[in-house]
Amino acid sequence: MSFRKDILMTDQQTPQTFPPNESFVENARYDASLLERGKDHEAYWAETAREVLTWDTDFTQTLDWSDAPFAQWFVGGKLNAAYNALDRHVEAGRGDRVAIYFEGEPGDSRTYTYADLTREVKKAANAFASLGVRQGDRVAVYLPMIPEAVITMLACARLGAAHSVVFGGFSPDALRQRIDDAEAKLVVTADGSYRRGQPTRLKPAVDEALAKGTHTVQNVVVVKRNGEDVPFNAETDLWWHDVVDTASEEHTAEAFDAENPLFILYTSGTTGKPKGILHTTGGYLVQGAQTFRHTFDLKEETDVFWCTADVGWVTGHSYVTYAPLVNGATQVMYEGTPDTPHKGRWWEIVQKHRVSILYTAPTAIRTFMKWGEEIPAQYDLSSLRLLGSVGESINPEAWLWYHRVIGGGRCPIVDTWWQTETGAQMLTPLPGVHALKPGSAQQPVPGVDIDVVDEMGDPLPNGQAGFLVIRRPWPSMLRGIWGDPERFKKTYWSRFENMYFAGDGAKRDEDGDIWLLGRVDDVMNVSGHRLSSTEIESALVGHPYVAEAAVIGAADETTGEAVVAFVMLQDEGEQALAGGEDVEATLRAHVGKEIGPIAKPRNVLVTPELPKTRSGKIMRRLLKDVAEGREIGDTMTLADPTVMQQIAADMRAGRGGKA
Ligand code: ATP
Ligand code: MG
């Protein structure tokens, strides 16, 4: 793949940079020498592993790569993940520190100190053990964003059983597939939750999932969250308050092998059928803990961290359940949506708990931009000192808004690139070291070796776009796709020799900073020119009419592929449209001016919503299906499947401009 440089992020868009913030330079828990130490790859990770974790038995070999691409990290080491997240903080006299401030959607709140959380996890571990859960078993977790989700995950880890968390918004079919794939012994769920002010029901979905055919599940433990009347099977179902609340508070954590499976988690399904990614214990915890400290410049005694991701996604695994707790940090956990009961809910939570580090996704920022800056302006956000972004590229427009409106112009933003497969952050600026560039994930974290290569796997010079690859194994790397070693090799290790293929397009700018250009699958070829979906979307969102945009390449008889854009308008755009303006022509011209005539969309379809996964990512492959007149593919992980029907109908009705 060779993107043409002249149509990609060219000089007219030379980005504004923000030098490292003074207070971060002075007080950072690391300095630039960290980058040097990181170059001594294995030595750096060995040292880090002993620094950030408490090992029951020290490891004898840092990395065993002899059976590549199947890695083993910290060979011979033994540890317990839950002990590292909990008990050791209590033993060190920090039991009174708050671990979790929980905010329920209806307004209920709970606070767990490290001592409280340790006790609850011990009880849950005893309860699960009494139901037969042992090392090597799998437990399916189908819970809302409530503390019991974290408690369940850590209780499994404590017993050496792997959890498989299934996002609470998924259908019974999606749940059943994941239960079967992992051969789960136990399911932990809740009667229901709250969403947009309404009680929802979860337990019936578990019943429906288990109703068809034989399965491996022996028991279902049910948390009473909202009191919905749900069916109960006396033979297999147990209330959490009956089995966990009554269990013993004494439980000694057993140490397990560093490579003991910690969890299975499915990817978002943005590019195809979700993959069941396997992570193990030692390496995963090491890199999660280390990146958490550095990227967020953690001051564990004073910071209040809030990651808004659901535990059903990898961000919720790594940066809600594990890394903050392993570091002894204090965090906020919120159950509901940002607009319930009002559109200032998040900012009210930041104000209430004096949140100092906020980690969220670009899609949320763009939603807040659309709602207007007068909403966050009503709250005291002065406690914030650092902001993070994850999940997709953050377009410069959204970055600048986040920086100015939420961060008051004083908070650095760390744009973190990583994947379910990488387990922890891989690319990000460090707030005390790097000058920040809106829209770029910038640099590999210390100890990680990332490159941009051409289709032959040869490194590309700065300024040229190609494939993002990881050259050396990293501690939190996936250990495989559950039950499918061939798919693991084929998906990640067959495109290039001895390199991990991430599936994303990228390029380095003149300073060597990395810019993500979207999925390789989303790069289009228009009349022989390679165009990046991310850049065209970014140009569209830069126009005052547009709130969000999704761009795909659709087969075209004359140009090979044609650019097709789907846009959601802001008020200003809606008004222009209502006033009779040819908004599509305006936006086509805008892209032509920003990037070049070749990038002008053939069609611009105005749509009230874009198809997104439950984790907030745009499903471009479905838009491509529609644009090419195909049957719409798998929509299992879509937040609202009706969105696609609407878009397909609009497309058929010929709305969306002409060639
Ligand atoms: P699937 O692999 O099933 O298609 P997915 O790739 O969406 O799903 P995730 O692991 O949730 O599953 O997402 C990882 C992807 O998200 C990355 O490969 C990248 O495309 C995108 N991404 C994450 N963070 C960033 C970021 N900071 N900048 C750009 N892209 C990002
Ligand atoms: Mg992926």
Short mmCIF file of C-alpha atoms in Angstrom, two decimals, residues 87-550:
data_model
loop_
_atom_site.label_atom_id
_atom_site.label_comp_id
_atom_site.label_asym_id
_atom_site.label_seq_id
_atom_site.Cartn_x
_atom_site.Cartn_y
_atom_site.Cartn_z
CA ASP A 87 -4.49 -7.47 49.36
CA ARG A 88 -1.02 -6.05 49.04
CA HIS A 89 -2.35 -2.50 49.34
CA VAL A 90 -4.23 -3.42 52.49
CA GLU A 91 -1.15 -5.18 53.90
CA ALA A 92 0.85 -2.02 53.22
CA GLY A 93 -1.54 0.01 55.37
CA ARG A 94 -3.50 1.57 52.52
CA GLY A 95 -6.77 -0.24 53.21
CA ASP A 96 -8.61 3.00 53.88
CA ARG A 97 -7.85 4.49 50.50
CA VAL A 98 -10.87 4.64 48.21
CA ALA A 99 -10.64 2.13 45.37
CA ILE A 100 -14.00 2.82 43.71
CA TYR A 101 -16.51 5.63 43.83
CA PHE A 102 -19.53 4.10 42.17
CA GLU A 103 -22.32 6.20 40.67
CA GLY A 104 -25.48 4.38 39.66
CA GLU A 105 -27.57 5.82 36.90
CA PRO A 106 -30.61 6.50 39.11
CA GLY A 107 -28.47 8.51 41.51
CA ASP A 108 -27.45 5.88 44.09
CA SER A 109 -23.79 5.83 45.00
CA ARG A 110 -21.42 3.51 46.86
CA THR A 111 -17.83 3.86 47.99
CA TYR A 112 -15.42 0.92 48.30
CA THR A 113 -12.09 1.31 50.04
CA TYR A 114 -9.29 -1.13 49.24
CA ALA A 115 -10.16 -2.99 52.44
CA ASP A 116 -13.83 -3.20 51.40
CA LEU A 117 -13.05 -4.38 47.91
CA THR A 118 -10.57 -6.98 49.16
CA ARG A 119 -13.18 -8.37 51.53
CA GLU A 120 -15.86 -8.52 48.82
CA VAL A 121 -13.54 -10.25 46.38
CA LYS A 122 -12.55 -12.82 49.00
CA LYS A 123 -16.21 -13.55 49.68
CA ALA A 124 -17.01 -13.85 45.98
CA ALA A 125 -14.00 -16.15 45.51
CA ASN A 126 -15.23 -18.38 48.33
CA ALA A 127 -18.74 -18.41 46.87
CA PHE A 128 -17.56 -19.28 43.36
CA ALA A 129 -15.22 -21.96 44.73
CA SER A 130 -18.16 -23.50 46.58
CA LEU A 131 -19.89 -23.75 43.18
CA GLY A 132 -16.94 -25.71 41.86
CA VAL A 133 -14.96 -22.98 40.11
CA ARG A 134 -11.28 -23.96 39.96
CA GLN A 135 -8.08 -22.93 38.28
CA GLY A 136 -8.39 -23.47 34.53
CA ASP A 137 -12.19 -23.03 34.44
CA ARG A 138 -13.99 -20.25 32.58
CA VAL A 139 -16.67 -17.97 33.97
CA ALA A 140 -18.97 -15.90 31.74
CA VAL A 141 -19.75 -12.45 33.13
CA TYR A 142 -22.82 -10.65 31.84
CA LEU A 143 -23.21 -7.66 34.11
CA PRO A 144 -23.88 -3.94 33.91
CA MET A 145 -21.25 -1.36 34.96
CA ILE A 146 -21.61 -2.02 38.68
CA PRO A 147 -18.93 -2.84 41.25
CA GLU A 148 -19.99 -6.50 41.22
CA ALA A 149 -18.54 -6.71 37.70
CA VAL A 150 -15.07 -5.78 38.96
CA ILE A 151 -15.53 -7.98 42.05
CA THR A 152 -16.49 -10.95 39.87
CA MET A 153 -13.53 -10.52 37.53
CA LEU A 154 -11.10 -10.27 40.42
CA ALA A 155 -12.69 -13.22 42.22
CA CYS A 156 -12.15 -15.35 39.11
CA ALA A 157 -8.56 -14.14 38.87
CA ARG A 158 -8.10 -14.97 42.53
CA LEU A 159 -9.13 -18.57 41.85
CA GLY A 160 -7.06 -18.84 38.67
CA ALA A 161 -10.21 -19.18 36.54
CA ALA A 162 -10.47 -17.11 33.35
CA HIS A 163 -13.34 -14.69 32.96
CA SER A 164 -15.09 -14.01 29.70
CA VAL A 165 -16.97 -10.75 30.04
CA VAL A 166 -19.81 -10.27 27.61
CA PHE A 167 -21.07 -6.72 27.27
CA GLY A 168 -24.45 -6.39 28.99
CA GLY A 169 -26.04 -4.92 25.89
CA PHE A 170 -25.44 -7.99 23.76
CA SER A 171 -28.18 -10.30 22.59
CA PRO A 172 -28.86 -13.81 23.94
CA ASP A 173 -27.33 -15.22 20.75
CA ALA A 174 -24.09 -13.30 21.19
CA LEU A 175 -23.97 -14.40 24.82
CA ARG A 176 -24.63 -18.03 23.96
CA GLN A 177 -21.91 -18.07 21.30
CA ARG A 178 -19.41 -16.77 23.82
CA ILE A 179 -20.52 -19.17 26.56
CA ASP A 180 -20.14 -22.10 24.17
CA ASP A 181 -16.84 -20.93 22.75
CA ALA A 182 -15.30 -20.66 26.23
CA GLU A 183 -17.22 -23.65 27.68
CA ALA A 184 -18.10 -21.58 30.72
CA LYS A 185 -18.95 -23.38 33.96
CA LEU A 186 -20.61 -20.43 35.69
CA VAL A 187 -22.47 -17.35 34.50
CA VAL A 188 -22.62 -14.24 36.69
CA THR A 189 -25.35 -11.78 35.78
CA ALA A 190 -27.87 -9.34 37.30
CA ASP A 191 -31.62 -9.07 37.28
CA GLY A 192 -31.11 -5.94 35.22
CA SER A 193 -29.75 -2.44 35.12
CA TYR A 194 -30.79 1.07 34.17
CA ARG A 195 -30.47 2.68 30.80
CA ARG A 196 -31.67 6.20 30.02
CA GLY A 197 -33.77 6.23 33.15
CA GLN A 198 -35.52 2.95 32.39
CA PRO A 199 -34.96 -0.33 34.23
CA THR A 200 -33.67 -2.99 31.85
CA ARG A 201 -33.61 -6.78 32.27
CA LEU A 202 -30.53 -8.95 31.83
CA LYS A 203 -31.36 -12.27 33.44
CA PRO A 204 -34.01 -13.23 30.83
CA ALA A 205 -31.30 -12.98 28.16
CA VAL A 206 -29.20 -15.52 30.07
CA ASP A 207 -32.21 -17.85 30.30
CA GLU A 208 -32.84 -17.48 26.60
CA ALA A 209 -29.18 -18.11 25.81
CA LEU A 210 -29.15 -21.28 27.88
CA ALA A 211 -32.55 -22.56 26.74
CA LYS A 212 -31.38 -23.95 23.42
CA GLY A 213 -29.53 -27.28 23.47
CA THR A 214 -26.90 -28.55 25.84
CA HIS A 215 -24.21 -26.38 27.35
CA THR A 216 -21.51 -26.46 30.01
CA VAL A 217 -23.04 -24.01 32.48
CA GLN A 218 -23.76 -25.46 35.93
CA ASN A 219 -24.91 -22.36 37.82
CA VAL A 220 -26.06 -18.81 37.32
CA VAL A 221 -25.34 -16.26 40.04
CA VAL A 222 -27.65 -13.24 39.90
CA VAL A 223 -26.94 -9.81 41.41
CA LYS A 224 -30.05 -7.95 42.49
CA ARG A 225 -29.52 -4.57 40.92
CA ASN A 226 -32.88 -3.07 40.02
CA GLY A 227 -35.44 -5.45 41.55
CA GLU A 228 -37.03 -6.37 38.22
CA ASP A 229 -39.13 -9.48 38.47
CA VAL A 230 -37.07 -12.08 36.60
CA PRO A 231 -37.52 -15.82 36.11
CA PHE A 232 -35.51 -17.99 38.49
CA ASN A 233 -34.57 -21.61 38.06
CA ALA A 234 -34.42 -23.14 41.53
CA GLU A 235 -32.02 -25.88 40.43
CA THR A 236 -29.29 -23.75 38.94
CA ASP A 237 -29.83 -20.10 39.84
CA LEU A 238 -28.54 -18.44 42.99
CA TRP A 239 -28.84 -14.89 44.24
CA TRP A 240 -25.54 -13.10 44.80
CA HIS A 241 -26.79 -11.88 48.19
CA ASP A 242 -27.44 -15.47 49.25
CA VAL A 243 -24.12 -16.96 48.18
CA VAL A 244 -21.64 -14.09 48.24
CA ASP A 245 -22.88 -11.95 51.10
CA THR A 246 -22.93 -14.97 53.40
CA ALA A 247 -19.53 -16.36 52.34
CA SER A 248 -16.44 -16.28 54.53
CA GLU A 249 -14.23 -13.19 54.47
CA GLU A 250 -11.13 -15.37 54.80
CA HIS A 251 -9.47 -16.43 51.60
CA THR A 252 -5.80 -16.94 50.87
CA ALA A 253 -4.81 -16.19 47.32
CA GLU A 254 -2.88 -18.99 45.64
CA ALA A 255 -0.05 -18.03 43.29
CA PHE A 256 -0.44 -19.15 39.68
CA ASP A 257 1.91 -19.36 36.77
CA ALA A 258 2.64 -16.08 34.98
CA GLU A 259 1.10 -17.62 31.86
CA ASN A 260 -2.08 -18.81 33.57
CA PRO A 261 -5.04 -17.58 31.43
CA LEU A 262 -6.55 -14.44 32.94
CA PHE A 263 -9.35 -13.80 30.50
CA ILE A 264 -10.90 -14.25 27.09
CA LEU A 265 -12.40 -11.18 25.48
CA TYR A 266 -13.92 -10.70 22.07
CA THR A 267 -12.85 -7.85 19.78
CA SER A 268 -15.43 -5.24 18.82
CA GLY A 269 -16.27 -6.86 15.49
CA THR A 270 -15.68 -3.66 13.55
CA THR A 271 -13.89 -5.43 10.73
CA GLY A 272 -15.44 -8.90 10.87
CA LYS A 273 -16.51 -11.73 13.12
CA PRO A 274 -15.29 -10.98 16.66
CA LYS A 275 -12.16 -12.86 17.72
CA GLY A 276 -11.88 -14.43 21.19
CA ILE A 277 -8.62 -12.91 22.41
CA LEU A 278 -6.73 -14.74 25.16
CA HIS A 279 -4.68 -12.85 27.74
CA THR A 280 -2.58 -14.36 30.50
CA THR A 281 -1.58 -13.02 33.89
CA GLY A 282 1.96 -11.72 34.36
CA GLY A 283 2.75 -9.85 31.18
CA TYR A 284 -0.73 -8.41 30.91
CA LEU A 285 -0.56 -6.93 34.40
CA VAL A 286 2.96 -5.62 33.99
CA GLN A 287 2.30 -3.60 30.88
CA GLY A 288 -1.12 -2.42 32.02
CA ALA A 289 0.29 -1.19 35.33
CA GLN A 290 3.32 0.47 33.78
CA THR A 291 1.44 2.29 31.01
CA PHE A 292 -1.16 3.44 33.53
CA ARG A 293 1.54 5.04 35.69
CA HIS A 294 3.35 6.70 32.85
CA THR A 295 0.69 7.71 30.37
CA PHE A 296 -1.49 9.21 33.05
CA ASP A 297 1.46 10.36 35.16
CA LEU A 298 -0.29 8.82 38.14
CA LYS A 299 -0.04 10.38 41.59
CA GLU A 300 -1.83 7.58 43.40
CA GLU A 301 -2.36 9.48 46.63
CA THR A 302 -4.14 12.43 45.11
CA ASP A 303 -5.46 11.50 41.69
CA VAL A 304 -9.03 10.46 41.00
CA PHE A 305 -9.12 8.54 37.75
CA TRP A 306 -12.19 7.97 35.63
CA CYS A 307 -12.22 5.70 32.60
CA THR A 308 -15.67 5.83 31.04
CA ALA A 309 -15.38 2.50 29.18
CA ASP A 310 -17.66 -0.40 30.04
CA VAL A 311 -15.95 -3.49 31.48
CA GLY A 312 -17.34 -5.33 28.45
CA TRP A 313 -14.49 -3.85 26.39
CA VAL A 314 -10.78 -4.20 26.69
CA THR A 315 -10.40 -0.62 27.90
CA GLY A 316 -12.65 -1.51 30.83
CA HIS A 317 -10.59 -4.63 31.54
CA SER A 318 -7.19 -2.98 31.46
CA TYR A 319 -7.96 0.52 32.71
CA VAL A 320 -10.89 -0.09 35.08
CA THR A 321 -10.47 -3.53 36.61
CA TYR A 322 -6.74 -4.15 36.54
CA ALA A 323 -4.26 -1.31 36.04
CA PRO A 324 -5.78 1.29 38.41
CA LEU A 325 -6.15 -1.26 41.21
CA VAL A 326 -2.75 -2.83 40.72
CA ASN A 327 -1.39 0.70 41.16
CA GLY A 328 -3.51 1.40 44.23
CA ALA A 329 -5.32 4.28 42.52
CA THR A 330 -8.74 5.76 43.27
CA GLN A 331 -11.28 5.64 40.49
CA VAL A 332 -14.84 6.48 39.54
CA MET A 333 -17.19 3.95 37.98
CA TYR A 334 -20.46 5.06 36.37
CA GLU A 335 -23.31 2.78 35.35
CA GLY A 336 -25.32 4.81 32.89
CA THR A 337 -25.42 6.99 29.81
CA PRO A 338 -24.03 10.55 29.57
CA ASP A 339 -27.45 12.11 29.04
CA THR A 340 -29.33 10.67 32.03
CA PRO A 341 -31.01 12.39 33.72
CA HIS A 342 -29.48 15.35 31.89
CA LYS A 343 -26.70 16.08 29.43
CA GLY A 344 -24.39 17.40 32.13
CA ARG A 345 -24.23 14.09 34.02
CA TRP A 346 -20.56 13.35 33.35
CA TRP A 347 -19.47 16.83 34.33
CA GLU A 348 -21.55 16.63 37.47
CA ILE A 349 -19.66 13.42 38.35
CA VAL A 350 -16.28 15.05 37.60
CA GLN A 351 -17.26 17.94 39.89
CA LYS A 352 -18.60 15.69 42.66
CA HIS A 353 -15.56 13.42 42.91
CA ARG A 354 -12.94 15.98 41.89
CA VAL A 355 -11.84 13.73 39.00
CA SER A 356 -8.31 14.61 37.94
CA ILE A 357 -7.74 12.18 35.03
CA LEU A 358 -10.48 11.46 32.49
CA TYR A 359 -10.09 8.71 29.89
CA THR A 360 -12.75 8.46 27.20
CA ALA A 361 -13.44 7.95 23.49
CA PRO A 362 -13.57 10.44 20.60
CA THR A 363 -17.16 9.48 19.82
CA ALA A 364 -18.19 10.75 23.27
CA ILE A 365 -16.30 14.02 22.75
CA ARG A 366 -18.01 14.61 19.41
CA THR A 367 -21.37 13.99 21.06
CA PHE A 368 -20.59 16.59 23.72
CA MET A 369 -19.46 19.03 21.02
CA LYS A 370 -22.80 18.56 19.35
CA TRP A 371 -24.64 19.20 22.61
CA GLY A 372 -22.78 22.47 23.05
CA GLU A 373 -20.10 23.82 25.33
CA GLU A 374 -22.59 25.66 27.54
CA ILE A 375 -23.36 22.31 29.21
CA PRO A 376 -19.89 21.51 30.64
CA ALA A 377 -19.49 25.24 31.37
CA GLN A 378 -22.09 24.87 34.13
CA TYR A 379 -19.79 22.63 36.20
CA ASP A 380 -16.54 23.03 38.08
CA LEU A 381 -14.02 21.03 36.07
CA SER A 382 -10.97 22.60 37.71
CA SER A 383 -9.92 19.29 39.30
CA LEU A 384 -9.02 17.86 35.87
CA ARG A 385 -5.31 17.80 35.11
CA LEU A 386 -4.97 15.20 32.34
CA LEU A 387 -7.26 13.91 29.59
CA GLY A 388 -7.04 10.71 27.59
CA SER A 389 -8.54 9.38 24.38
CA VAL A 390 -8.89 5.82 23.08
CA GLY A 391 -10.78 3.68 20.57
CA GLU A 392 -10.27 5.49 17.29
CA SER A 393 -8.35 8.44 15.93
CA ILE A 394 -9.35 11.67 17.58
CA ASN A 395 -9.82 14.24 14.84
CA PRO A 396 -7.95 17.51 15.54
CA GLU A 397 -11.24 19.41 15.77
CA ALA A 398 -12.43 17.22 18.64
CA TRP A 399 -8.98 17.23 20.25
CA LEU A 400 -8.92 21.04 20.35
CA TRP A 401 -12.44 21.20 21.76
CA TYR A 402 -11.62 18.61 24.44
CA HIS A 403 -8.48 20.55 25.32
CA ARG A 404 -10.15 23.96 25.50
CA VAL A 405 -13.65 23.22 26.84
CA ILE A 406 -13.09 20.22 29.12
CA GLY A 407 -9.42 20.73 29.93
CA GLY A 408 -9.66 24.50 30.32
CA GLY A 409 -6.61 24.78 28.06
CA ARG A 410 -4.37 23.45 30.84
CA CYS A 411 -4.68 19.65 30.61
CA PRO A 412 -2.47 17.60 28.28
CA ILE A 413 -4.32 15.06 26.15
CA VAL A 414 -2.89 11.59 25.65
CA ASP A 415 -4.18 9.89 22.50
CA THR A 416 -3.58 6.20 23.14
CA TRP A 417 -3.54 3.65 20.33
CA TRP A 418 -3.94 0.02 21.24
CA GLN A 419 -6.19 -3.00 20.63
CA THR A 420 -7.92 -5.82 22.45
CA GLU A 421 -5.03 -7.89 21.14
CA THR A 422 -2.29 -5.64 22.54
CA GLY A 423 -3.83 -5.73 26.02
CA ALA A 424 -2.41 -2.35 27.00
CA GLN A 425 -1.49 0.98 25.47
CA MET A 426 1.13 0.83 22.72
CA LEU A 427 1.33 4.32 21.24
CA THR A 428 0.83 7.55 23.16
CA PRO A 429 2.58 10.79 23.93
CA LEU A 430 3.95 11.01 27.48
CA PRO A 431 2.66 14.21 29.07
CA GLY A 432 5.96 15.23 30.66
CA VAL A 433 8.10 14.43 27.65
CA HIS A 434 6.45 14.98 24.28
CA ALA A 435 5.04 18.09 22.65
CA LEU A 436 1.47 17.12 21.85
CA LYS A 437 0.04 17.04 18.34
CA PRO A 438 -3.75 16.97 18.02
CA GLY A 439 -4.75 13.87 16.05
CA SER A 440 -1.53 11.88 16.43
CA ALA A 441 -0.90 8.98 18.81
CA GLN A 442 2.76 9.91 18.37
CA GLN A 443 5.22 7.45 19.96
CA PRO A 444 5.51 3.83 21.13
CA VAL A 445 5.44 3.41 24.89
CA PRO A 446 8.87 2.55 26.35
CA GLY A 447 9.77 -1.08 25.69
CA VAL A 448 7.54 -1.39 22.61
CA ASP A 449 8.90 -1.54 19.09
CA ILE A 450 6.50 -0.22 16.45
CA ASP A 451 7.14 0.58 12.83
CA VAL A 452 5.42 1.65 9.62
CA VAL A 453 6.26 -0.61 6.67
CA ASP A 454 5.35 -1.01 3.01
CA GLU A 455 3.65 -4.05 1.52
CA MET A 456 6.94 -5.92 1.40
CA GLY A 457 7.49 -5.29 5.09
CA ASP A 458 10.29 -2.79 4.52
CA PRO A 459 10.39 0.22 6.82
CA LEU A 460 9.07 3.42 5.27
CA PRO A 461 10.69 6.83 5.60
CA ASN A 462 8.90 9.65 7.39
CA GLY A 463 6.02 11.07 5.41
CA GLN A 464 5.01 7.84 3.69
CA ALA A 465 1.94 5.89 4.61
CA GLY A 466 1.82 2.15 5.04
CA PHE A 467 1.05 -0.59 7.55
CA LEU A 468 1.47 -0.36 11.30
CA VAL A 469 3.45 -3.33 12.64
CA ILE A 470 4.92 -4.39 15.96
CA ARG A 471 8.42 -5.69 15.56
CA ARG A 472 9.05 -7.38 18.87
CA PRO A 473 6.86 -9.29 21.30
CA TRP A 474 5.48 -7.19 24.16
CA PRO A 475 4.42 -8.41 27.63
CA SER A 476 0.65 -7.81 27.32
CA MET A 477 0.37 -9.28 23.84
CA LEU A 478 -2.45 -11.70 23.17
CA ARG A 479 -1.40 -15.31 23.62
CA GLY A 480 -3.79 -16.51 20.95
CA ILE A 481 -7.35 -16.70 19.72
CA TRP A 482 -9.22 -19.01 22.07
CA GLY A 483 -9.33 -22.48 20.54
CA ASP A 484 -8.08 -21.35 17.14
CA PRO A 485 -4.29 -21.23 16.81
CA GLU A 486 -4.48 -21.22 13.01
CA ARG A 487 -6.64 -18.11 12.90
CA PHE A 488 -4.22 -16.46 15.32
CA LYS A 489 -1.26 -17.12 13.02
CA LYS A 490 -3.16 -16.20 9.89
CA THR A 491 -4.70 -12.97 11.19
CA TYR A 492 -1.66 -11.39 12.80
CA TRP A 493 1.52 -13.18 11.80
CA SER A 494 1.20 -14.21 8.16
CA ARG A 495 1.06 -10.82 6.41
CA PHE A 496 4.69 -10.04 7.32
CA GLU A 497 7.49 -12.27 8.46
CA ASN A 498 8.32 -12.02 12.18
CA MET A 499 6.13 -8.97 12.70
CA TYR A 500 2.71 -8.50 14.22
CA PHE A 501 0.31 -7.00 11.68
CA ALA A 502 -2.11 -4.68 13.47
CA GLY A 503 -4.52 -4.15 10.58
CA ASP A 504 -4.26 -0.36 10.77
CA GLY A 505 -2.76 2.03 8.24
CA ALA A 506 -0.30 4.62 9.59
CA LYS A 507 2.40 7.07 8.66
CA ARG A 508 5.14 8.99 10.41
CA ASP A 509 5.31 12.74 9.99
CA GLU A 510 8.52 14.71 9.53
CA ASP A 511 9.24 14.52 13.27
CA GLY A 512 8.74 10.77 13.31
CA ASP A 513 5.38 10.97 15.11
CA ILE A 514 2.85 8.31 14.13
CA TRP A 515 -0.57 9.13 12.70
CA LEU A 516 -3.19 6.39 12.39
CA LEU A 517 -4.99 6.38 9.06
CA GLY A 518 -7.82 3.92 9.73
CA ARG A 519 -8.14 0.20 9.12
CA VAL A 520 -6.24 -1.13 6.18
CA ASP A 521 -9.61 -2.47 5.03
CA ASP A 522 -10.91 1.11 5.05
CA VAL A 523 -8.22 2.54 2.86
CA MET A 524 -9.61 3.16 -0.59
CA ASN A 525 -8.12 3.18 -4.01
CA VAL A 526 -9.63 5.93 -6.17
CA SER A 527 -8.27 6.10 -9.71
CA GLY A 528 -5.00 4.67 -8.45
CA HIS A 529 -4.75 7.01 -5.46
CA ARG A 530 -4.77 5.63 -1.94
CA LEU A 531 -7.01 7.63 0.35
CA SER A 532 -7.42 7.33 4.08
CA SER A 533 -10.92 7.16 5.55
CA THR A 534 -9.69 8.82 8.73
CA GLU A 535 -8.37 11.88 6.96
CA ILE A 536 -11.48 12.48 4.86
CA GLU A 537 -13.65 12.03 7.94
CA SER A 538 -11.47 14.45 9.82
CA ALA A 539 -11.86 17.04 7.03
CA LEU A 540 -15.64 16.60 7.08
CA VAL A 541 -15.89 16.94 10.85
CA GLY A 542 -13.77 20.08 10.53
CA HIS A 543 -16.67 21.75 8.71
CA PRO A 544 -19.10 23.62 10.99
CA TYR A 545 -22.10 21.77 9.53
CA VAL A 546 -20.88 18.29 10.49
CA ALA A 547 -21.07 16.52 13.85
CA GLU A 548 -19.80 13.07 12.81
CA ALA A 549 -18.76 11.44 9.57
CA ALA A 550 -18.03 7.97 8.23
#
